[in-house]
Amino acid sequence: MRNSGFIWIIIVIMLSLDFYVFQALKMVTQGNSPKTKLFIYSGYWFVSIAALIVLALLPLINFDSWPRSVRNYLFATILGLFFAKLIASVFFLIDDIRRLLQWASGKLFFRNTEGENMGGEGITRSLFLSWLGLGMGAGLFSTLIYGFSNKYNYKTRRLKLAFNNLPASFKGLKIVQISDIHSGSFTNKEAVEKGVEKVLKENADLILFTGDLVNDKSSEMVDYMDVFNRLKAPLGVYSTLGNHDYGDYTHWDSEEAKRKNLERLKQIHAELGWRLLMNEHVVLTKNNSEIALIGIENWSAKARFPKYGKMNEAYPGAEKYPFKILMSHDPSHWDAEVRPKYTDIDLTLAGHTHGMQFGLEIPGFKWSPVQYVYKQWAGLYEEGKQKLYVNRGYGFIGYPGRVGILPEITVIELV
């Protein structure tokens, strides 16, 4: 049973936000007719109370038995409402602090401008900030709802990477990287298949998957085996495990059940035709030239994520090859261990962050809240002769959508 005490704390916080936002709503609608205000106020409180009722029922109802898609949309909507009202409240708080200081100053430091108009438009500062807060909150909520439609909007990102030590036979090698499939979150098989079709159309020499095939359980792949087993490439399809693949984030009846789940997941990689690299390396050969492909289990520099990866097992023997690619799910591994200790690993491929599935990317600029946790969170990073590419993820988890950071198929050409 969920912690009911914590849930009631959340309910009190949300109810406080509801009343705080409602005061601003009353201010901006004071000129409307009684019928219009009744309609607006009724709609506002209907939605707010419905969200609170769902939270109050959490300790009493087994929501885990509900379809995952229903749960995801429901809780994403509630979370969206919470953050929308929180953002709006920041603007209301700024105005309240301004008015408090104005009142406390006794006109000694500030003139009483509460009734003054701004810019001759007939709108007070308080009314302006109320509209601004409500607009920002509504904008955020609308954006999150719109993001539901983007979760299967796969974007192909192409880049050419130059390495002086790349054997001539491998120049022009085309690699497709996908990451973070999270099959347990999918609800539209046809849309997922369209993404796989995009991968196949690239006719890549090599396909690399960098972890998180499922959310928690191997059974989540049952409906998608015939989708992802279509991925083929002349040099093979290789994969690694991500933090979600170990079943660490769900309840198991026993440690044995958890162990069997992981063993089954490993079998699934094999049944898909993927070569799962478990702290080991393989040699890729082309026209008598050889390069090393290293794959390790999840290794994170963040305390809350596991360190199952063992570079001391995967790397030995790879040093003799002129060019090395490392698949490591968590990008924090690059700065923490790869660059300091394995300076001859040329290209590291990672995923994990999803770009938080929320952010802004325009030419020359990208931003996401996840960048305050991960230094390398999306795209290409270079230090000296070493390169890291962080894939934004094929699937999604938690929030069933994407805002600004679209699901990614990466096409890398070595030149």
mmCIF file of C-alpha atoms in Angstrom:
data_model
loop_
_atom_site.group_PDB
_atom_site.id
_atom_site.type_symbol
_atom_site.label_atom_id
_atom_site.label_comp_id
_atom_site.label_asym_id
_atom_site.label_seq_id
_atom_site.Cartn_x
_atom_site.Cartn_y
_atom_site.Cartn_z
ATOM 1 C CA MET A 1 0.000 0.000 0.000
ATOM 2 C CA ARG A 2 1.278 3.456 -0.862
ATOM 3 C CA ASN A 3 2.360 5.885 1.851
ATOM 4 C CA SER A 4 -0.993 7.555 2.612
ATOM 5 C CA GLY A 5 0.643 10.192 4.820
ATOM 6 C CA PHE A 6 2.833 11.398 1.959
ATOM 7 C CA ILE A 7 -0.135 11.387 -0.419
ATOM 8 C CA TRP A 8 -2.143 13.586 1.942
ATOM 9 C CA ILE A 9 0.754 16.041 2.127
ATOM 10 C CA ILE A 10 0.682 16.232 -1.688
ATOM 11 C CA ILE A 11 -3.093 16.743 -1.608
ATOM 12 C CA VAL A 12 -2.760 19.639 0.862
ATOM 13 C CA ILE A 13 -0.088 21.256 -1.326
ATOM 14 C CA MET A 14 -2.204 20.861 -4.454
ATOM 15 C CA LEU A 15 -5.312 22.194 -2.706
ATOM 16 C CA SER A 16 -3.349 25.233 -1.536
ATOM 17 C CA LEU A 17 -2.208 25.841 -5.110
ATOM 18 C CA ASP A 18 -5.804 25.417 -6.297
ATOM 19 C CA PHE A 19 -7.048 28.207 -4.012
ATOM 20 C CA TYR A 20 -4.062 30.442 -4.794
ATOM 21 C CA VAL A 21 -4.594 30.145 -8.548
ATOM 22 C CA PHE A 22 -8.329 30.598 -8.093
ATOM 23 C CA GLN A 23 -7.779 34.031 -6.545
ATOM 24 C CA ALA A 24 -5.948 35.110 -9.688
ATOM 25 C CA LEU A 25 -8.649 33.559 -11.842
ATOM 26 C CA LYS A 26 -11.275 35.636 -10.021
ATOM 27 C CA MET A 27 -9.220 38.787 -10.594
ATOM 28 C CA VAL A 28 -8.922 38.336 -14.365
ATOM 29 C CA THR A 29 -12.608 37.406 -14.765
ATOM 30 C CA GLN A 30 -14.088 40.161 -12.606
ATOM 31 C CA GLY A 31 -15.434 41.948 -15.677
ATOM 32 C CA ASN A 32 -17.229 38.877 -17.055
ATOM 33 C CA SER A 33 -20.917 38.145 -16.755
ATOM 34 C CA PRO A 34 -22.157 35.960 -13.872
ATOM 35 C CA LYS A 35 -22.937 33.088 -16.288
ATOM 36 C CA THR A 36 -19.464 33.205 -17.800
ATOM 37 C CA LYS A 37 -17.836 33.253 -14.388
ATOM 38 C CA LEU A 38 -19.991 30.329 -13.224
ATOM 39 C CA PHE A 39 -18.922 28.316 -16.266
ATOM 40 C CA ILE A 40 -15.221 29.099 -15.787
ATOM 41 C CA TYR A 41 -15.216 28.532 -12.034
ATOM 42 C CA SER A 42 -17.200 25.286 -12.292
ATOM 43 C CA GLY A 43 -14.830 23.905 -14.908
ATOM 44 C CA TYR A 44 -11.778 24.905 -12.880
ATOM 45 C CA TRP A 45 -12.984 23.256 -9.669
ATOM 46 C CA PHE A 46 -14.333 20.181 -11.432
ATOM 47 C CA VAL A 47 -10.916 19.397 -12.867
ATOM 48 C CA SER A 48 -9.070 20.339 -9.669
ATOM 49 C CA ILE A 49 -11.295 18.269 -7.389
ATOM 50 C CA ALA A 50 -11.217 15.300 -9.778
ATOM 51 C CA ALA A 51 -7.396 15.296 -9.584
ATOM 52 C CA LEU A 52 -7.508 15.450 -5.793
ATOM 53 C CA ILE A 53 -9.998 12.570 -5.631
ATOM 54 C CA VAL A 54 -7.708 10.382 -7.734
ATOM 55 C CA LEU A 55 -4.816 11.117 -5.389
ATOM 56 C CA ALA A 56 -6.974 10.442 -2.317
ATOM 57 C CA LEU A 57 -7.974 7.046 -3.758
ATOM 58 C CA LEU A 58 -4.385 5.939 -4.377
ATOM 59 C CA PRO A 59 -4.050 4.064 -1.040
ATOM 60 C CA LEU A 60 -7.457 2.407 -1.507
ATOM 61 C CA ILE A 61 -7.539 1.321 -5.164
ATOM 62 C CA ASN A 62 -5.140 -1.036 -6.901
ATOM 63 C CA PHE A 63 -4.247 1.254 -9.787
ATOM 64 C CA ASP A 64 -1.473 -1.177 -10.765
ATOM 65 C CA SER A 65 -4.185 -3.461 -12.135
ATOM 66 C CA TRP A 66 -5.316 -0.751 -14.546
ATOM 67 C CA PRO A 67 -3.883 -0.686 -18.096
ATOM 68 C CA ARG A 68 -0.487 1.003 -18.081
ATOM 69 C CA SER A 69 -1.553 3.480 -20.763
ATOM 70 C CA VAL A 70 -4.523 4.661 -18.676
ATOM 71 C CA ARG A 71 -2.319 5.074 -15.616
ATOM 72 C CA ASN A 72 0.333 6.968 -17.573
ATOM 73 C CA TYR A 73 -2.110 9.427 -19.128
ATOM 74 C CA LEU A 74 -3.973 9.928 -15.862
ATOM 75 C CA PHE A 75 -0.951 10.650 -13.726
ATOM 76 C CA ALA A 76 0.792 12.667 -16.443
ATOM 77 C CA THR A 77 -2.286 14.907 -16.612
ATOM 78 C CA ILE A 78 -2.348 15.344 -12.825
ATOM 79 C CA LEU A 79 1.378 16.079 -12.781
ATOM 80 C CA GLY A 80 0.894 18.545 -15.621
ATOM 81 C CA LEU A 81 -1.822 20.339 -13.671
ATOM 82 C CA PHE A 82 0.416 20.516 -10.630
ATOM 83 C CA PHE A 83 3.369 22.045 -12.477
ATOM 84 C CA ALA A 84 1.139 24.390 -14.457
ATOM 85 C CA LYS A 85 -0.342 25.786 -11.243
ATOM 86 C CA LEU A 86 3.071 25.889 -9.611
ATOM 87 C CA ILE A 87 4.514 27.937 -12.488
ATOM 88 C CA ALA A 88 1.498 30.262 -12.428
ATOM 89 C CA SER A 89 1.832 30.697 -8.668
ATOM 90 C CA VAL A 90 5.388 31.977 -9.056
ATOM 91 C CA PHE A 91 4.054 35.022 -10.897
ATOM 92 C CA PHE A 92 1.273 35.521 -8.358
ATOM 93 C CA LEU A 93 3.824 35.301 -5.550
ATOM 94 C CA ILE A 94 6.018 37.909 -7.209
ATOM 95 C CA ASP A 95 3.048 40.264 -7.293
ATOM 96 C CA ASP A 96 2.092 39.495 -3.687
ATOM 97 C CA ILE A 97 5.651 40.180 -2.512
ATOM 98 C CA ARG A 98 5.684 43.411 -4.528
ATOM 99 C CA ARG A 99 2.443 44.569 -2.937
ATOM 100 C CA LEU A 100 3.602 43.544 0.546
ATOM 101 C CA LEU A 101 6.804 45.558 0.176
ATOM 102 C CA GLN A 102 4.830 48.460 -1.207
ATOM 103 C CA TRP A 103 2.473 48.391 1.761
ATOM 104 C CA ALA A 104 5.304 47.931 4.300
ATOM 105 C CA SER A 105 7.306 50.795 2.903
ATOM 106 C CA GLY A 106 4.571 53.224 3.891
ATOM 107 C CA LYS A 107 5.312 55.162 0.707
ATOM 108 C CA LEU A 108 8.807 55.888 2.021
ATOM 109 C CA PHE A 109 10.644 53.934 -0.631
ATOM 110 C CA PHE A 110 7.874 53.235 -3.176
ATOM 111 C CA ARG A 111 5.080 55.331 -4.489
ATOM 112 C CA ASN A 112 1.640 53.743 -4.271
ATOM 113 C CA THR A 113 1.272 52.592 -7.872
ATOM 114 C CA GLU A 114 -1.266 49.844 -7.319
ATOM 115 C CA GLY A 115 -3.905 51.780 -9.131
ATOM 116 C CA GLU A 116 -1.615 53.079 -11.871
ATOM 117 C CA ASN A 117 -2.007 51.767 -15.378
ATOM 118 C CA MET A 118 0.806 50.153 -17.324
ATOM 119 C CA GLY A 119 1.657 51.601 -20.661
ATOM 120 C CA GLY A 120 -1.659 53.423 -20.856
ATOM 121 C CA GLU A 121 -3.454 50.172 -21.595
ATOM 122 C CA GLY A 122 -5.680 50.282 -18.532
ATOM 123 C CA ILE A 123 -4.247 47.187 -16.874
ATOM 124 C CA THR A 124 -2.793 47.198 -13.365
ATOM 125 C CA ARG A 125 0.459 45.506 -12.498
ATOM 126 C CA SER A 126 -1.431 42.907 -10.450
ATOM 127 C CA LEU A 127 -3.808 42.155 -13.277
ATOM 128 C CA PHE A 128 -0.915 41.938 -15.729
ATOM 129 C CA LEU A 129 1.018 39.474 -13.550
ATOM 130 C CA SER A 130 -2.146 37.447 -12.969
ATOM 131 C CA TRP A 131 -2.758 37.153 -16.695
ATOM 132 C CA LEU A 132 0.901 36.366 -17.264
ATOM 133 C CA GLY A 133 0.922 33.645 -14.599
ATOM 134 C CA LEU A 134 -2.286 32.064 -15.872
ATOM 135 C CA GLY A 135 -0.986 32.236 -19.429
ATOM 136 C CA MET A 136 2.301 30.571 -18.544
ATOM 137 C CA GLY A 137 0.559 27.858 -16.542
ATOM 138 C CA ALA A 138 -2.008 27.184 -19.252
ATOM 139 C CA GLY A 139 0.730 27.221 -21.876
ATOM 140 C CA LEU A 140 2.766 24.615 -19.996
ATOM 141 C CA PHE A 141 -0.254 22.366 -19.455
ATOM 142 C CA SER A 142 -1.330 22.647 -23.097
ATOM 143 C CA THR A 143 2.194 21.859 -24.232
ATOM 144 C CA LEU A 144 2.316 18.716 -22.080
ATOM 145 C CA ILE A 145 -1.048 17.572 -23.456
ATOM 146 C CA TYR A 146 0.133 18.268 -27.019
ATOM 147 C CA GLY A 147 3.248 16.236 -26.292
ATOM 148 C CA PHE A 148 1.110 13.086 -26.040
ATOM 149 C CA SER A 149 0.943 13.132 -29.857
ATOM 150 C CA ASN A 150 4.735 13.216 -30.279
ATOM 151 C CA LYS A 151 5.760 9.991 -28.590
ATOM 152 C CA TYR A 152 5.959 8.063 -31.880
ATOM 153 C CA ASN A 153 7.188 10.977 -33.980
ATOM 154 C CA TYR A 154 10.577 9.423 -34.725
ATOM 155 C CA LYS A 155 13.268 11.816 -35.865
ATOM 156 C CA THR A 156 16.268 10.567 -37.815
ATOM 157 C CA ARG A 157 19.438 12.432 -36.867
ATOM 158 C CA ARG A 158 22.438 12.088 -39.146
ATOM 159 C CA LEU A 159 26.057 12.909 -38.468
ATOM 160 C CA LYS A 160 29.464 12.165 -39.910
ATOM 161 C CA LEU A 161 32.274 11.504 -37.464
ATOM 162 C CA ALA A 162 35.913 11.729 -38.535
ATOM 163 C CA PHE A 163 38.686 9.672 -36.913
ATOM 164 C CA ASN A 164 42.274 9.677 -38.106
ATOM 165 C CA ASN A 165 42.889 6.157 -36.797
ATOM 166 C CA LEU A 166 39.889 4.549 -38.480
ATOM 167 C CA PRO A 167 41.060 1.691 -40.763
ATOM 168 C CA ALA A 168 40.495 2.488 -44.432
ATOM 169 C CA SER A 169 38.164 -0.484 -44.862
ATOM 170 C CA PHE A 170 35.755 1.008 -42.329
ATOM 171 C CA LYS A 171 35.579 4.473 -43.866
ATOM 172 C CA GLY A 172 31.977 5.151 -44.796
ATOM 173 C CA LEU A 173 30.709 2.613 -42.259
ATOM 174 C CA LYS A 174 27.066 3.389 -41.510
ATOM 175 C CA ILE A 175 25.912 2.749 -37.954
ATOM 176 C CA VAL A 176 22.340 3.075 -36.732
ATOM 177 C CA GLN A 177 22.006 3.585 -32.999
ATOM 178 C CA ILE A 178 18.730 3.201 -31.130
ATOM 179 C CA SER A 179 18.300 3.266 -27.391
ATOM 180 C CA ASP A 180 15.704 3.116 -24.607
ATOM 181 C CA ILE A 181 12.926 1.225 -26.369
ATOM 182 C CA HIS A 182 10.906 0.775 -23.130
ATOM 183 C CA SER A 183 8.489 -1.643 -24.777
ATOM 184 C CA GLY A 184 6.255 -1.724 -21.691
ATOM 185 C CA SER A 185 5.144 1.837 -22.422
ATOM 186 C CA PHE A 186 4.018 1.218 -26.008
ATOM 187 C CA THR A 187 0.312 1.248 -26.851
ATOM 188 C CA ASN A 188 0.451 1.621 -30.647
ATOM 189 C CA LYS A 189 2.195 -1.274 -32.373
ATOM 190 C CA GLU A 190 1.662 0.135 -35.849
ATOM 191 C CA ALA A 191 3.413 3.382 -34.904
ATOM 192 C CA VAL A 192 6.347 1.448 -33.426
ATOM 193 C CA GLU A 193 6.610 -0.575 -36.650
ATOM 194 C CA LYS A 194 6.876 2.649 -38.660
ATOM 195 C CA GLY A 195 9.912 3.583 -36.612
ATOM 196 C CA VAL A 196 11.507 0.205 -37.326
ATOM 197 C CA GLU A 197 10.773 0.738 -41.018
ATOM 198 C CA LYS A 198 12.767 3.972 -40.825
ATOM 199 C CA VAL A 199 15.706 2.058 -39.388
ATOM 200 C CA LEU A 200 15.538 -0.608 -42.099
ATOM 201 C CA LYS A 201 15.437 1.983 -44.879
ATOM 202 C CA GLU A 202 18.865 3.208 -43.786
ATOM 203 C CA ASN A 203 20.462 -0.088 -44.890
ATOM 204 C CA ALA A 204 23.022 0.301 -42.124
ATOM 205 C CA ASP A 205 26.179 -1.807 -41.930
ATOM 206 C CA LEU A 206 25.781 -2.108 -38.163
ATOM 207 C CA ILE A 207 22.902 -1.594 -35.723
ATOM 208 C CA LEU A 208 23.640 -0.864 -32.063
ATOM 209 C CA PHE A 209 21.098 -0.779 -29.240
ATOM 210 C CA THR A 210 22.274 0.876 -26.030
ATOM 211 C CA GLY A 211 19.940 -0.460 -23.357
ATOM 212 C CA ASP A 212 16.523 -0.310 -21.663
ATOM 213 C CA LEU A 213 14.586 -2.738 -23.816
ATOM 214 C CA VAL A 214 11.805 -2.894 -21.197
ATOM 215 C CA ASN A 215 10.527 -0.857 -18.267
ATOM 216 C CA ASP A 216 10.709 -3.670 -15.723
ATOM 217 C CA LYS A 217 9.717 -7.120 -16.973
ATOM 218 C CA SER A 218 10.745 -9.310 -19.883
ATOM 219 C CA SER A 219 7.059 -10.070 -20.573
ATOM 220 C CA GLU A 220 6.667 -6.511 -21.875
ATOM 221 C CA MET A 221 8.373 -7.648 -25.098
ATOM 222 C CA VAL A 222 5.824 -10.363 -25.955
ATOM 223 C CA ASP A 223 3.806 -8.197 -28.363
ATOM 224 C CA TYR A 224 6.873 -6.614 -29.966
ATOM 225 C CA MET A 225 9.112 -9.574 -30.768
ATOM 226 C CA ASP A 226 7.887 -9.669 -34.378
ATOM 227 C CA VAL A 227 8.598 -5.950 -34.715
ATOM 228 C CA PHE A 228 12.171 -5.717 -33.476
ATOM 229 C CA ASN A 229 13.335 -9.091 -34.813
ATOM 230 C CA ARG A 230 13.201 -7.477 -38.248
ATOM 231 C CA LEU A 231 16.290 -5.413 -37.453
ATOM 232 C CA LYS A 232 19.173 -6.882 -39.440
ATOM 233 C CA ALA A 233 22.545 -5.569 -40.611
ATOM 234 C CA PRO A 234 25.510 -7.090 -42.503
ATOM 235 C CA LEU A 235 27.889 -6.658 -39.544
ATOM 236 C CA GLY A 236 25.212 -7.597 -37.041
ATOM 237 C CA VAL A 237 22.921 -6.124 -34.407
ATOM 238 C CA TYR A 238 24.528 -5.682 -30.981
ATOM 239 C CA SER A 239 22.970 -4.634 -27.702
ATOM 240 C CA THR A 240 23.632 -3.830 -24.065
ATOM 241 C CA LEU A 241 21.537 -3.612 -20.908
ATOM 242 C CA GLY A 242 20.207 -0.422 -19.317
ATOM 243 C CA ASN A 243 19.222 0.293 -15.744
ATOM 244 C CA HIS A 244 15.561 -0.653 -16.325
ATOM 245 C CA ASP A 245 16.409 -4.068 -17.743
ATOM 246 C CA TYR A 246 17.367 -5.530 -14.371
ATOM 247 C CA GLY A 247 13.894 -5.242 -12.844
ATOM 248 C CA ASP A 248 15.155 -3.058 -10.005
ATOM 249 C CA TYR A 249 12.132 -0.750 -10.057
ATOM 250 C CA THR A 250 9.287 -3.178 -9.496
ATOM 251 C CA HIS A 251 8.179 -5.677 -6.849
ATOM 252 C CA TRP A 252 9.162 -9.345 -7.149
ATOM 253 C CA ASP A 253 7.870 -12.257 -5.132
ATOM 254 C CA SER A 254 11.438 -13.434 -4.630
ATOM 255 C CA GLU A 255 15.008 -12.778 -5.707
ATOM 256 C CA GLU A 256 14.763 -15.944 -7.783
ATOM 257 C CA ALA A 257 11.840 -14.495 -9.748
ATOM 258 C CA LYS A 258 13.855 -11.367 -10.420
ATOM 259 C CA ARG A 259 16.858 -13.416 -11.521
ATOM 260 C CA LYS A 260 14.725 -15.506 -13.891
ATOM 261 C CA ASN A 261 13.267 -12.340 -15.391
ATOM 262 C CA LEU A 262 16.735 -11.085 -16.259
ATOM 263 C CA GLU A 263 17.734 -14.442 -17.716
ATOM 264 C CA ARG A 264 14.592 -14.419 -19.847
ATOM 265 C CA LEU A 265 15.407 -10.907 -21.049
ATOM 266 C CA LYS A 266 18.856 -12.079 -22.138
ATOM 267 C CA GLN A 267 17.188 -14.890 -24.094
ATOM 268 C CA ILE A 268 14.909 -12.345 -25.754
ATOM 269 C CA HIS A 269 17.917 -10.450 -27.094
ATOM 270 C CA ALA A 270 19.131 -13.722 -28.632
ATOM 271 C CA GLU A 271 15.690 -14.546 -30.059
ATOM 272 C CA LEU A 272 15.592 -11.115 -31.679
ATOM 273 C CA GLY A 273 18.877 -11.952 -33.366
ATOM 274 C CA TRP A 274 20.780 -9.402 -31.309
ATOM 275 C CA ARG A 275 24.182 -10.143 -29.812
ATOM 276 C CA LEU A 276 23.961 -8.960 -26.208
ATOM 277 C CA LEU A 277 27.340 -7.781 -24.936
ATOM 278 C CA MET A 278 27.737 -8.448 -21.218
ATOM 279 C CA ASN A 279 31.007 -6.813 -20.128
ATOM 280 C CA GLU A 280 32.840 -8.094 -23.184
ATOM 281 C CA HIS A 281 34.074 -7.082 -26.590
ATOM 282 C CA VAL A 282 33.813 -8.487 -30.080
ATOM 283 C CA VAL A 283 35.882 -7.918 -33.184
ATOM 284 C CA LEU A 284 34.290 -6.513 -36.329
ATOM 285 C CA THR A 285 36.048 -7.450 -39.554
ATOM 286 C CA LYS A 286 35.841 -5.821 -42.956
ATOM 287 C CA ASN A 287 38.246 -6.482 -45.839
ATOM 288 C CA ASN A 288 40.845 -7.961 -43.474
ATOM 289 C CA SER A 289 40.726 -4.895 -41.197
ATOM 290 C CA GLU A 290 39.491 -5.131 -37.625
ATOM 291 C CA ILE A 291 37.988 -2.819 -35.015
ATOM 292 C CA ALA A 292 36.724 -3.579 -31.496
ATOM 293 C CA LEU A 293 33.153 -3.176 -30.292
ATOM 294 C CA ILE A 294 32.880 -3.125 -26.490
ATOM 295 C CA GLY A 295 29.634 -3.495 -24.599
ATOM 296 C CA ILE A 296 29.148 -3.269 -20.841
ATOM 297 C CA GLU A 297 26.235 -3.596 -18.481
ATOM 298 C CA ASN A 298 24.783 -0.474 -16.928
ATOM 299 C CA TRP A 299 27.384 1.688 -15.188
ATOM 300 C CA SER A 300 26.392 5.049 -13.758
ATOM 301 C CA ALA A 301 28.266 7.737 -11.888
ATOM 302 C CA LYS A 302 24.961 8.734 -10.252
ATOM 303 C CA ALA A 303 24.418 7.194 -6.821
ATOM 304 C CA ARG A 304 20.812 6.150 -7.430
ATOM 305 C CA PHE A 305 21.682 4.063 -10.500
ATOM 306 C CA PRO A 306 23.534 0.730 -10.490
ATOM 307 C CA LYS A 307 27.106 -0.101 -11.452
ATOM 308 C CA TYR A 308 26.804 -3.543 -13.004
ATOM 309 C CA GLY A 309 29.264 -2.750 -15.781
ATOM 310 C CA LYS A 310 32.822 -4.052 -15.589
ATOM 311 C CA MET A 311 35.253 -2.389 -17.938
ATOM 312 C CA ASN A 312 38.063 -4.436 -16.379
ATOM 313 C CA GLU A 313 36.414 -7.495 -17.945
ATOM 314 C CA ALA A 314 35.224 -5.967 -21.204
ATOM 315 C CA TYR A 315 38.323 -4.045 -22.245
ATOM 316 C CA PRO A 316 41.303 -6.466 -21.933
ATOM 317 C CA GLY A 317 42.257 -7.700 -25.398
ATOM 318 C CA ALA A 318 40.618 -4.755 -27.149
ATOM 319 C CA GLU A 319 43.669 -2.537 -26.740
ATOM 320 C CA LYS A 320 45.410 -4.119 -29.740
ATOM 321 C CA TYR A 321 42.777 -2.916 -32.217
ATOM 322 C CA PRO A 322 43.291 0.500 -33.851
ATOM 323 C CA PHE A 323 39.723 1.721 -33.371
ATOM 324 C CA LYS A 324 37.239 1.083 -30.565
ATOM 325 C CA ILE A 325 33.543 1.707 -30.068
ATOM 326 C CA LEU A 326 32.010 1.407 -26.602
ATOM 327 C CA MET A 327 28.310 0.879 -25.889
ATOM 328 C CA SER A 328 27.481 2.081 -22.379
ATOM 329 C CA HIS A 329 23.895 2.962 -21.485
ATOM 330 C CA ASP A 330 24.498 5.821 -19.020
ATOM 331 C CA PRO A 331 26.419 8.846 -20.400
ATOM 332 C CA SER A 332 27.800 9.742 -16.953
ATOM 333 C CA HIS A 333 30.125 6.750 -17.416
ATOM 334 C CA TRP A 334 32.092 8.688 -20.050
ATOM 335 C CA ASP A 335 33.479 11.400 -17.777
ATOM 336 C CA ALA A 336 33.679 9.189 -14.690
ATOM 337 C CA GLU A 337 35.620 6.238 -16.083
ATOM 338 C CA VAL A 338 35.969 6.068 -19.855
ATOM 339 C CA ARG A 339 37.894 9.288 -20.523
ATOM 340 C CA PRO A 340 40.202 9.110 -17.476
ATOM 341 C CA LYS A 341 41.094 5.399 -17.744
ATOM 342 C CA TYR A 342 40.445 4.330 -21.336
ATOM 343 C CA THR A 343 41.812 7.125 -23.464
ATOM 344 C CA ASP A 344 41.994 5.003 -26.601
ATOM 345 C CA ILE A 345 38.237 4.382 -26.799
ATOM 346 C CA ASP A 346 37.340 6.510 -29.777
ATOM 347 C CA LEU A 347 33.544 6.544 -29.791
ATOM 348 C CA THR A 348 31.148 5.935 -26.918
ATOM 349 C CA LEU A 349 27.424 5.494 -27.572
ATOM 350 C CA ALA A 350 24.927 6.034 -24.763
ATOM 351 C CA GLY A 351 21.256 6.810 -24.095
ATOM 352 C CA HIS A 352 19.402 6.778 -20.770
ATOM 353 C CA THR A 353 18.443 10.453 -20.372
ATOM 354 C CA HIS A 354 15.665 10.616 -23.043
ATOM 355 C CA GLY A 355 16.461 14.347 -23.019
ATOM 356 C CA MET A 356 13.887 14.129 -20.192
ATOM 357 C CA GLN A 357 11.316 13.968 -23.046
ATOM 358 C CA PHE A 358 10.918 17.703 -22.466
ATOM 359 C CA GLY A 359 12.964 20.624 -23.672
ATOM 360 C CA LEU A 360 13.785 22.938 -26.520
ATOM 361 C CA GLU A 361 15.997 22.296 -29.509
ATOM 362 C CA ILE A 362 16.576 24.856 -32.228
ATOM 363 C CA PRO A 363 19.654 25.328 -34.428
ATOM 364 C CA GLY A 364 22.500 26.398 -32.185
ATOM 365 C CA PHE A 365 20.598 25.967 -28.928
ATOM 366 C CA LYS A 366 19.234 23.109 -26.851
ATOM 367 C CA TRP A 367 17.867 23.046 -23.325
ATOM 368 C CA SER A 368 16.219 20.535 -21.037
ATOM 369 C CA PRO A 369 15.893 20.322 -17.244
ATOM 370 C CA VAL A 370 17.910 17.089 -17.417
ATOM 371 C CA GLN A 371 21.041 19.092 -18.230
ATOM 372 C CA TYR A 372 21.211 20.137 -14.576
ATOM 373 C CA VAL A 373 21.714 16.468 -13.687
ATOM 374 C CA TYR A 374 23.657 15.177 -16.685
ATOM 375 C CA LYS A 375 26.468 17.157 -18.288
ATOM 376 C CA GLN A 376 26.108 15.095 -21.458
ATOM 377 C CA TRP A 377 22.413 14.495 -22.127
ATOM 378 C CA ALA A 378 21.682 14.609 -25.873
ATOM 379 C CA GLY A 379 23.729 14.694 -29.050
ATOM 380 C CA LEU A 380 27.463 14.776 -29.709
ATOM 381 C CA TYR A 381 30.200 15.639 -27.189
ATOM 382 C CA GLU A 382 33.935 15.744 -27.860
ATOM 383 C CA GLU A 383 36.985 15.856 -25.620
ATOM 384 C CA GLY A 384 40.328 15.621 -27.354
ATOM 385 C CA LYS A 385 40.215 12.660 -29.734
ATOM 386 C CA GLN A 386 37.327 10.973 -27.926
ATOM 387 C CA LYS A 387 33.669 11.360 -28.848
ATOM 388 C CA LEU A 388 30.406 10.567 -27.048
ATOM 389 C CA TYR A 389 26.994 10.439 -28.644
ATOM 390 C CA VAL A 390 23.886 10.396 -26.439
ATOM 391 C CA ASN A 391 20.753 9.114 -28.183
ATOM 392 C CA ARG A 392 17.490 10.751 -27.084
ATOM 393 C CA GLY A 393 15.674 7.424 -26.887
ATOM 394 C CA TYR A 394 13.310 5.480 -29.125
ATOM 395 C CA GLY A 395 10.571 5.004 -26.537
ATOM 396 C CA PHE A 396 9.264 6.768 -23.466
ATOM 397 C CA ILE A 397 8.559 6.079 -19.827
ATOM 398 C CA GLY A 398 6.482 7.842 -17.179
ATOM 399 C CA TYR A 399 5.205 10.811 -19.173
ATOM 400 C CA PRO A 400 3.564 9.304 -22.294
ATOM 401 C CA GLY A 401 4.740 12.016 -24.621
ATOM 402 C CA ARG A 402 7.525 14.182 -25.953
ATOM 403 C CA VAL A 403 7.804 17.969 -25.875
ATOM 404 C CA GLY A 404 10.622 19.436 -27.950
ATOM 405 C CA ILE A 405 12.849 16.357 -27.548
ATOM 406 C CA LEU A 406 11.578 13.851 -30.103
ATOM 407 C CA PRO A 407 12.261 10.088 -30.168
ATOM 408 C CA GLU A 408 15.461 9.452 -32.085
ATOM 409 C CA ILE A 409 17.007 7.155 -34.650
ATOM 410 C CA THR A 410 20.693 8.025 -34.967
ATOM 411 C CA VAL A 411 22.570 7.442 -38.209
ATOM 412 C CA ILE A 412 26.335 7.747 -37.852
ATOM 413 C CA GLU A 413 28.750 7.566 -40.769
ATOM 414 C CA LEU A 414 32.418 7.085 -39.960
ATOM 415 C CA VAL A 415 34.677 9.074 -42.288
#
